[in-house]
Amino acid sequence: MDILVENLTKKYGIQKAVDDITFKVKTGEVLGFLGPNGAGKTTTMKAITCYLAPNEGNIKVGGYSIKDDPEKVKQLIGYLPEHNPLYEDMGVIDYLKFVAELHNIPKSNIKERIVEMVKICGLEGEKHKKISELSKGYQQRVGLAQALIHDPEVLILDEPTSGLDPNQIVEIRELIRKIGQKKTVILSSHILAEVEATCDRIMIISKGKIVADGSSDQLRKQAQGKEILKISIEGADKNEVYTALNELDSVAYVDFISKSSSSFEVQSRPEMTSKRAVFQLCVDKGWYLTELTPTETKLEDVFRELTMN
Amino acid sequence: MRQIWIITKRELRSFFDSLMAYIMIVLFLGFSGFFTWLSGSDIFFVGQASLQTFFGVSFWTLFFFIPALTMKLLAEENKTGTIELLLTKPVSDWQVIVAKFLATFLLILITLLLTLPYYITVANIGPVDHGAVIMGYLGLLLMSAAYISIGLFASSITSNQIVAFLLSLAIGILFHLIFGFISNVFSGIAGEVLSYLSMAEHFSSISRGVVDSKDIVYFLSVILLGLFASEAILAKRNTI
């Protein structure tokens, strides 16, 4: 089921939390929202789930508009809000039953669905407790269980792994991946590794605008542009090496990494690589090339670069 | 309708789970029983087979108890954020409001049903005006509904239960006492309007056994106004 967000704008007073963003998410896609705090991730999610009405623009989920058929849209979506609010005075089973009823699951199926959710979310040992008695991690699982109970076509998770221990995080990620094969999933996080591990597609939002959109590899490439190499050469005077490197056609910029050793950071010209030229240079001059490492642009760097200014 | 009933059931159960309902029932039966049968101008003192004393006492006890029941209805959901959870399920704002109103109303209904033994006892003591008793109960129910609606509104505008409680008492006291008091001071149209706004006026006219469409319209308007205002506040999240 596709989600279509068209020119979405949401203002809080005069401040634009989300500023004219448009994107589409296809079935079987896991989209990760990244962005600094207050970038508009949560607001966008709240708009898709019909909690907040946008000031401008429209959102369609499976062809239904959030303006004309909010009830139908809500029925299609499983939503785990930020901070995972729950009716803490209720028991786990009672709570899941309540949500199942609200989602119009036929009475005969409710029990079966609850049993399945308890199994999937690992709540077996805790199911007879009150929600307020559960630890944060288990509460998070209850939150996930209520989002999944009606087998939704679209799953929207606002920071789904917050408060979980590392084992649980791995489990939840696997679960999201599995669900993501057939369903449409949008999740938000500010843990970059998590988004990289779970999502097919990453969207970075900053100040209410989309600043990057693509797979993690694409984003890296986009930010990389220029190749950066770390090179160490022995068997020659470092100033001589410095000059020789500078004279290579493909090299844009050379810098000493430290004053004592002959290590350099070499930046190539756009769309060019200097690896072969550097190697050839060493062969010609009879120098020893002891290190040649391409520096990878990390997703953290991409994120910082895109959201800082 | 189904959705409303599902939420109503949950709210009603939450009243009983949190002991609120039991405390309310015990206190209400205690107060009304004490003043109806044991103390002051009780039935034996008056010497008439009528429930007027009971209705008079309930008129006040309900006024104080209802804000205690309604204060958490929306304030708690605002505070814990569960309102977001609820409204992203396939239910509308209006259904949530009505369901919460209905749950509290049903609790009051249950409480009042538990006072039926008073009626049966009185009916066995002497000739009772059945019409007046039925109308008295109707009056209590309408008045309760009006205060629930006001309480719900008070609860919708805050995430602090104490604020909700005090605010609904403050709005309630206007209808309960103050409009009646001031209406005596003013003459002419102002006086009439104020006396029309007074809850006591309408309650006493109904519990005397007289049904006037004027009274029914009054109660229904207060109820609907409260519900619509609560819904408007709930929808206000969109315009901030």
XYZ file of C-alpha atoms in Angstrom:
549
model
C 0.000 0.000 0.000
C 1.561 3.263 -1.075
C 1.794 6.392 0.983
C 1.722 9.608 -0.945
C 2.626 12.847 0.808
C 1.970 15.909 -1.292
C 3.199 19.403 -0.399
C 2.671 18.797 3.299
C 2.971 21.935 5.404
C 2.291 22.082 9.115
C 2.688 25.204 11.175
C 2.797 25.630 14.929
C 1.879 29.267 15.250
C 4.168 31.029 12.804
C 6.858 28.393 12.973
C 6.757 25.877 10.162
C 7.410 22.433 11.605
C 7.060 20.800 8.213
C 7.636 22.925 5.147
C 6.148 21.800 1.849
C 7.482 18.258 1.707
C 6.514 15.728 -0.942
C 7.463 12.075 -1.071
C 6.151 8.636 -1.845
C 6.672 5.349 -0.089
C 5.965 2.125 -1.941
C 4.757 -1.234 -0.683
C 7.565 -3.386 0.635
C 9.732 -0.407 1.425
C 11.132 0.431 4.838
C 11.704 4.162 5.020
C 13.803 5.658 7.784
C 13.303 9.245 8.890
C 16.466 10.816 10.155
C 16.888 14.280 11.457
C 17.920 16.346 14.444
C 15.452 17.001 17.229
C 12.632 19.244 16.127
C 13.233 18.604 12.441
C 9.637 17.612 11.759
C 9.844 13.816 11.801
C 7.205 13.308 14.459
C 4.951 15.993 13.022
C 5.011 14.289 9.621
C 4.120 10.990 11.241
C 1.308 12.566 13.226
C -0.084 14.008 10.006
C 0.013 10.631 8.242
C -1.787 8.973 11.151
C -4.540 11.635 11.067
C -3.715 12.962 14.535
C -2.774 16.402 13.247
C -4.427 17.982 10.250
C -1.920 19.630 7.901
C -2.234 23.348 7.114
C -1.587 22.703 3.461
C -1.142 19.698 1.237
C -2.617 16.244 1.362
C -1.635 12.715 2.287
C -3.010 9.610 0.649
C -2.650 6.156 2.117
C -3.629 3.380 -0.261
C -5.614 5.899 -2.285
C -7.602 7.197 0.713
C -7.088 10.835 1.610
C -6.583 11.768 5.266
C -8.988 14.637 4.727
C -11.904 12.725 3.233
C -11.597 9.261 4.761
C -9.645 9.597 8.012
C -11.414 6.578 9.490
C -10.347 4.354 6.580
C -6.777 5.618 6.711
C -6.580 5.014 10.463
C -7.844 1.488 9.923
C -4.948 0.779 7.518
C -2.244 2.119 9.797
C -0.540 0.583 12.796
C 1.061 3.368 14.809
C 3.516 3.430 17.653
C 3.669 7.026 18.903
C 6.744 8.656 20.379
C 7.213 7.881 24.102
C 4.835 4.940 23.653
C 1.758 6.075 25.613
C -0.260 3.211 27.101
C -3.258 2.815 29.402
C -1.119 1.726 32.301
C -3.979 0.714 34.547
C -5.000 -2.031 32.139
C -3.724 -5.584 31.889
C -1.716 -6.553 28.815
C -4.379 -8.888 27.412
C -7.248 -6.490 28.213
C -5.408 -3.692 26.510
C -4.700 -5.677 23.347
C -8.339 -6.775 23.289
C -9.472 -3.165 23.570
C -7.283 -2.101 20.643
C -8.362 -5.128 18.593
C -12.021 -4.243 19.122
C -11.398 -0.627 18.139
C -9.821 -1.856 14.926
C -12.961 -3.793 14.050
C -11.327 -7.212 14.177
C -14.124 -9.809 14.130
C -14.840 -11.200 17.606
C -13.935 -14.744 16.581
C -10.442 -13.676 15.490
C -9.524 -11.466 18.423
C -8.282 -14.227 20.707
C -6.190 -15.758 17.960
C -4.633 -12.397 17.062
C -3.776 -11.657 20.687
C -2.097 -15.050 21.087
C -0.101 -14.405 17.943
C 0.947 -10.905 19.017
C 2.024 -12.166 22.441
C 4.179 -14.742 20.676
C 5.673 -12.386 18.085
C 6.475 -9.648 20.566
C 7.797 -11.997 23.239
C 5.257 -11.122 25.911
C 4.552 -14.711 26.986
C 5.878 -14.359 30.520
C 4.331 -10.936 31.125
C 0.889 -11.243 29.618
C -1.015 -11.499 32.901
C 0.552 -8.408 34.396
C -0.731 -4.877 34.455
C 1.011 -2.618 31.953
C 2.249 -0.333 34.731
C 4.098 -3.307 36.265
C 6.123 -3.989 33.110
C 9.640 -2.747 32.500
C 10.182 -0.126 29.819
C 11.353 -2.685 27.264
C 8.272 -4.821 27.741
C 6.039 -1.772 27.571
C 7.663 -0.980 24.256
C 6.768 -4.495 23.083
C 3.169 -3.952 24.157
C 3.218 -0.744 22.125
C 4.475 -2.679 19.143
C 1.918 -5.433 19.671
C -0.961 -2.945 19.667
C 0.367 -1.399 16.461
C 0.544 -4.784 14.742
C -2.607 -6.413 16.081
C -4.855 -5.705 13.120
C -2.159 -6.784 10.650
C -1.919 -3.278 9.192
C -0.821 -2.561 5.643
C 1.135 0.442 6.809
C 3.272 0.554 9.912
C 4.447 3.844 11.381
C 6.912 3.675 14.235
C 8.224 6.730 16.038
C 11.528 5.710 17.621
C 10.588 2.064 18.020
C 13.731 0.864 19.802
C 14.096 3.537 22.471
C 14.414 1.985 25.902
C 15.206 -1.501 24.660
C 18.302 -3.493 25.534
C 20.723 -4.489 22.727
C 19.238 -7.986 22.324
C 15.743 -6.630 22.083
C 16.889 -4.001 19.611
C 18.214 -6.734 17.319
C 14.952 -8.692 17.667
C 12.799 -5.673 16.939
C 14.921 -4.744 13.927
C 14.552 -8.233 12.531
C 10.832 -8.063 13.123
C 10.598 -4.734 11.306
C 12.629 -6.107 8.394
C 10.342 -9.120 8.157
C 7.212 -7.028 8.225
C 8.769 -4.606 5.767
C 8.957 -7.235 3.039
C 5.214 -7.171 2.456
C 4.074 -3.993 4.155
C 4.968 -0.349 4.015
C 6.968 0.797 7.005
C 8.045 4.271 8.076
C 10.210 4.568 11.134
C 12.023 7.457 12.716
C 15.159 7.395 14.747
C 18.168 9.453 15.529
C 20.364 6.404 15.833
C 22.055 6.312 12.446
C 23.276 2.727 12.711
C 19.743 1.605 13.355
C 18.336 3.307 10.309
C 21.166 1.932 8.215
C 20.543 -1.588 9.487
C 16.772 -1.627 9.060
C 15.826 0.692 6.241
C 15.954 0.327 2.463
C 15.645 4.026 2.077
C 16.717 6.902 4.241
C 15.243 10.355 4.281
C 17.015 13.089 6.155
C 14.831 15.944 7.314
C 16.116 19.219 8.624
C 14.085 22.268 9.612
C 10.967 20.839 8.023
C 12.538 20.136 4.653
C 13.839 16.984 3.032
C 17.571 17.436 2.572
C 18.458 13.942 1.380
C 16.598 10.903 0.123
C 17.982 7.567 -1.004
C 19.607 4.328 0.117
C 22.494 4.598 2.560
C 24.985 3.911 -0.253
C 23.499 6.593 -2.462
C 23.610 9.111 0.360
C 27.250 8.353 1.019
C 28.160 8.748 -2.622
C 26.174 11.935 -2.910
C 28.036 13.498 -0.005
C 31.361 11.987 -0.963
C 31.745 13.398 -4.464
C 35.486 13.561 -4.129
C 37.709 10.636 -3.288
C 39.912 11.028 -0.245
C 42.974 8.793 0.212
C 45.262 8.343 3.142
C 48.748 7.622 1.861
C 52.049 6.771 3.578
C 55.238 6.669 1.565
C 58.663 5.726 2.852
C 62.119 5.874 1.302
C 62.091 9.504 0.301
C 62.125 13.015 1.643
C 58.580 13.991 2.548
C 58.766 17.367 0.887
C 59.833 15.708 -2.326
C 56.894 13.323 -2.116
C 54.586 16.222 -1.349
C 55.640 18.048 -4.522
C 55.441 14.903 -6.650
C 51.929 14.109 -5.415
C 50.806 17.625 -6.109
C 51.952 17.328 -9.700
C 49.689 14.341 -10.439
C 46.856 15.226 -12.845
C 44.068 13.688 -10.785
C 45.101 15.210 -7.469
C 43.341 18.326 -6.279
C 44.855 18.792 -2.869
C 47.524 17.224 -0.664
C 47.943 17.704 3.054
C 50.362 16.363 5.664
C 48.600 14.264 8.257
C 51.377 14.651 10.825
C 54.627 16.563 10.874
C 56.891 13.649 11.794
C 55.839 10.815 9.461
C 55.417 11.003 5.719
C 51.676 10.402 5.683
C 49.420 12.470 3.491
C 45.777 13.067 2.896
C 45.158 13.270 -0.831
C 41.927 14.634 -2.231
C 41.223 13.826 -5.871
C 39.497 16.044 -8.374
C 35.734 15.422 -8.717
C 34.852 12.140 -10.481
C 38.511 11.071 -10.638
C 40.605 8.541 -8.737
C 44.292 8.873 -7.953
C 44.948 5.360 -6.618
C 46.671 4.071 -9.763
C 48.633 7.264 -10.329
C 49.966 7.220 -6.782
C 51.009 3.583 -7.113
C 52.690 4.242 -10.488
C 54.503 7.239 -9.042
C 55.991 5.101 -6.296
C 57.033 2.407 -8.795
C 58.704 4.978 -11.062
C 60.592 6.685 -8.264
C 61.388 3.521 -6.334
C 59.552 4.609 -3.150
C 57.830 2.250 -0.741
C 54.124 2.665 -0.545
C 53.253 1.510 2.975
C 49.637 2.656 3.153
C 46.893 3.530 0.733
C 43.487 3.725 2.369
C 40.391 5.257 0.853
C 38.606 7.235 3.570
C 34.944 6.312 3.654
C 32.433 9.023 4.274
C 30.419 7.834 7.218
C 26.693 8.333 7.413
C 27.367 10.435 10.491
C 29.347 12.853 8.339
C 26.622 12.995 5.723
C 24.115 13.671 8.454
C 26.209 16.376 10.060
C 26.975 18.060 6.774
C 23.333 18.138 5.704
C 21.785 19.228 8.961
C 24.320 21.612 10.438
C 23.908 24.552 8.117
C -21.943 3.408 17.691
C -19.890 0.226 18.172
C -16.742 2.281 18.637
C -18.442 4.460 21.244
C -19.543 1.409 23.194
C -16.031 -0.105 23.135
C -14.527 3.050 24.626
C -17.420 3.422 27.090
C -16.816 -0.113 28.341
C -13.131 0.619 28.868
C -13.837 3.856 30.736
C -16.460 2.219 32.920
C -14.126 -0.626 33.783
C -11.397 1.866 34.594
C -13.770 3.543 37.116
C -14.283 0.198 38.835
C -10.647 -0.930 38.580
C -9.403 2.252 40.175
C -11.904 1.883 43.066
C -13.258 5.321 42.136
C -16.639 3.806 41.375
C -16.882 1.929 44.673
C -15.838 4.951 46.697
C -18.367 7.065 44.840
C -21.174 4.558 45.394
C -20.427 3.990 49.077
C -20.076 7.701 49.847
C -23.178 8.626 47.910
C -25.320 5.930 49.514
C -23.857 6.820 52.894
C -24.626 10.520 52.632
C -28.013 10.230 51.040
C -29.019 7.339 53.325
C -27.950 9.183 56.445
C -29.849 12.339 55.645
C -32.876 10.554 54.224
C -33.424 8.110 57.047
C -31.496 9.117 60.135
C -30.761 12.780 60.539
C -32.223 16.253 60.344
C -35.472 16.589 58.458
C -35.551 12.904 57.573
C -38.589 11.003 56.384
C -39.788 10.101 59.879
C -39.462 13.696 61.021
C -41.415 15.003 58.042
C -43.940 12.208 58.375
C -44.708 12.015 54.683
C -44.091 9.089 52.336
C -42.027 11.087 49.907
C -38.446 11.105 48.648
C -38.119 14.916 48.584
C -35.426 14.831 51.280
C -33.435 12.267 49.303
C -33.617 14.349 46.126
C -32.546 17.451 48.038
C -29.502 15.693 49.464
C -28.579 14.064 46.139
C -28.827 17.423 44.438
C -25.817 18.497 46.503
C -23.853 15.266 46.788
C -23.895 14.690 43.035
C -22.790 18.261 42.485
C -19.625 17.539 44.492
C -18.993 13.985 43.341
C -19.335 14.388 39.597
C -16.298 16.679 39.129
C -14.258 14.031 40.969
C -15.374 11.468 38.411
C -14.929 13.621 35.324
C -11.637 15.278 36.221
C -9.461 12.477 34.864
C -11.496 11.731 31.720
C -9.419 13.791 29.294
C -6.859 15.451 31.560
C -5.169 12.135 32.223
C -5.112 11.232 28.542
C -3.628 14.629 27.727
C -0.960 14.102 30.340
C 0.095 10.569 29.440
C -0.327 11.098 25.700
C -2.774 8.220 25.336
C -5.148 10.621 23.619
C -2.882 10.376 20.570
C -3.093 6.614 20.715
C -6.869 6.715 20.937
C -7.395 9.251 18.170
C -5.144 7.407 15.721
C -7.417 4.375 16.013
C -10.437 4.351 13.708
C -12.538 6.620 15.950
C -13.533 10.249 15.600
C -13.071 13.003 18.174
C -16.814 13.119 18.695
C -17.032 9.393 19.425
C -14.347 9.718 22.089
C -16.175 12.602 23.766
C -19.549 10.878 23.697
C -18.081 7.604 24.956
C -16.479 9.279 27.937
C -19.657 11.169 28.733
C -21.677 7.982 28.471
C -19.366 5.998 30.756
C -19.705 8.541 33.563
C -23.432 8.809 33.019
C -23.798 5.033 33.282
C -21.886 5.070 36.563
C -24.297 7.681 37.952
C -27.201 5.615 36.644
C -25.886 2.534 38.456
C -25.446 4.571 41.634
C -28.983 5.894 41.460
C -30.387 2.442 40.714
C -28.845 1.311 43.978
C -31.094 3.779 45.807
C -34.230 2.056 44.519
C -34.580 0.215 47.862
C -35.295 3.667 49.399
C -38.195 4.037 47.020
C -39.481 0.525 47.695
C -39.252 1.098 51.444
C -41.065 4.415 51.288
C -43.738 2.910 49.061
C -44.362 0.296 51.750
C -44.593 2.853 54.542
C -47.314 4.966 53.053
C -49.027 6.261 49.904
C -46.309 7.605 47.640
C -46.670 9.967 44.696
C -45.121 7.674 42.077
C -45.077 10.395 39.439
C -43.115 12.747 41.647
C -40.558 10.041 42.456
C -39.996 9.152 38.805
C -39.688 12.816 37.913
C -37.286 13.329 40.793
C -35.028 10.601 39.459
C -35.321 12.038 35.952
C -34.321 15.439 37.334
C -31.290 13.956 39.070
C -30.219 12.177 35.892
C -30.584 15.283 33.752
C -28.731 17.392 36.252
C -25.955 14.783 36.490
C -25.662 14.685 32.714
C -25.303 18.467 32.642
C -22.546 18.423 35.268
C -20.762 15.533 33.558
C -20.749 17.542 30.367
C -19.330 20.564 32.187
C -16.763 18.355 33.925
C -15.722 16.811 30.647
C -15.159 20.246 29.195
C -13.074 21.287 32.218
C -11.046 18.103 31.844
C -10.453 18.697 28.156
C -8.669 22.010 28.535
C -5.969 20.888 30.951
C -3.626 18.020 31.630
C -3.826 18.572 35.379
C -6.607 16.684 37.135
C -6.774 19.042 40.104
C -7.227 22.004 37.789
C -9.955 20.078 35.972
C -11.696 19.290 39.269
C -11.622 22.840 40.573
C -12.607 24.333 37.259
C -15.620 22.097 36.880
C -16.670 22.905 40.448
C -16.246 26.596 39.669
C -18.386 26.403 36.540
C -20.811 24.135 38.373
C -21.279 26.510 41.299
C -22.375 29.217 38.860
C -25.249 27.058 37.695
C -25.862 25.526 41.101
C -26.029 28.632 43.260
C -24.719 31.870 41.893
C -27.077 32.419 38.960
C -29.979 31.791 41.341
C -28.639 34.271 43.904
C -27.930 37.034 41.451
C -31.268 36.642 39.724
C -32.921 37.865 42.919
C -30.894 41.043 42.783
C -31.732 41.921 39.202
C -35.182 42.670 38.014
C -36.606 42.530 34.521
C -34.996 40.592 31.677
C -31.590 40.161 33.337
C -33.243 38.578 36.338
C -35.290 36.246 34.201
C -32.333 35.133 32.114
C -30.280 34.479 35.246
C -33.039 32.564 36.905
C -33.486 30.537 33.698
C -29.773 29.648 33.845
C -30.034 28.419 37.420
C -29.892 24.652 37.711
C -31.823 24.638 41.013
C -34.785 26.348 39.401
C -35.191 23.664 36.742
C -34.392 20.809 39.060
C -37.010 21.816 41.618
C -39.636 22.326 38.951
C -39.004 18.850 37.540
C -38.797 17.132 40.917
C -42.111 18.650 41.881
C -43.472 16.390 39.146
C -44.043 19.019 36.487
C -42.456 18.404 33.109
C -42.035 21.564 31.169
C -40.346 21.522 27.754
C -38.511 24.622 28.971
C -36.665 22.535 31.567
C -35.839 19.704 29.158
C -34.506 22.200 26.612
C -32.399 23.790 29.331
C -30.747 20.543 30.390
C -30.207 19.322 26.839
C -28.616 22.646 25.851
C -26.155 22.557 28.748
C -25.264 18.936 27.941
C -24.778 19.528 24.235
C -22.912 22.773 24.781
C -20.457 21.003 27.083
C -19.951 18.148 24.634
C -19.450 20.421 21.623
C -17.053 22.630 23.574
C -15.042 19.574 24.619
C -14.877 18.383 21.045
C -13.781 21.821 19.880
C -10.989 21.820 22.479
C -9.925 18.356 21.390
C -9.840 19.461 17.756
C -7.833 22.525 18.732
C -4.621 20.458 18.580
C -4.835 21.121 14.841
C -4.787 24.884 15.036
C -2.099 25.563 17.608
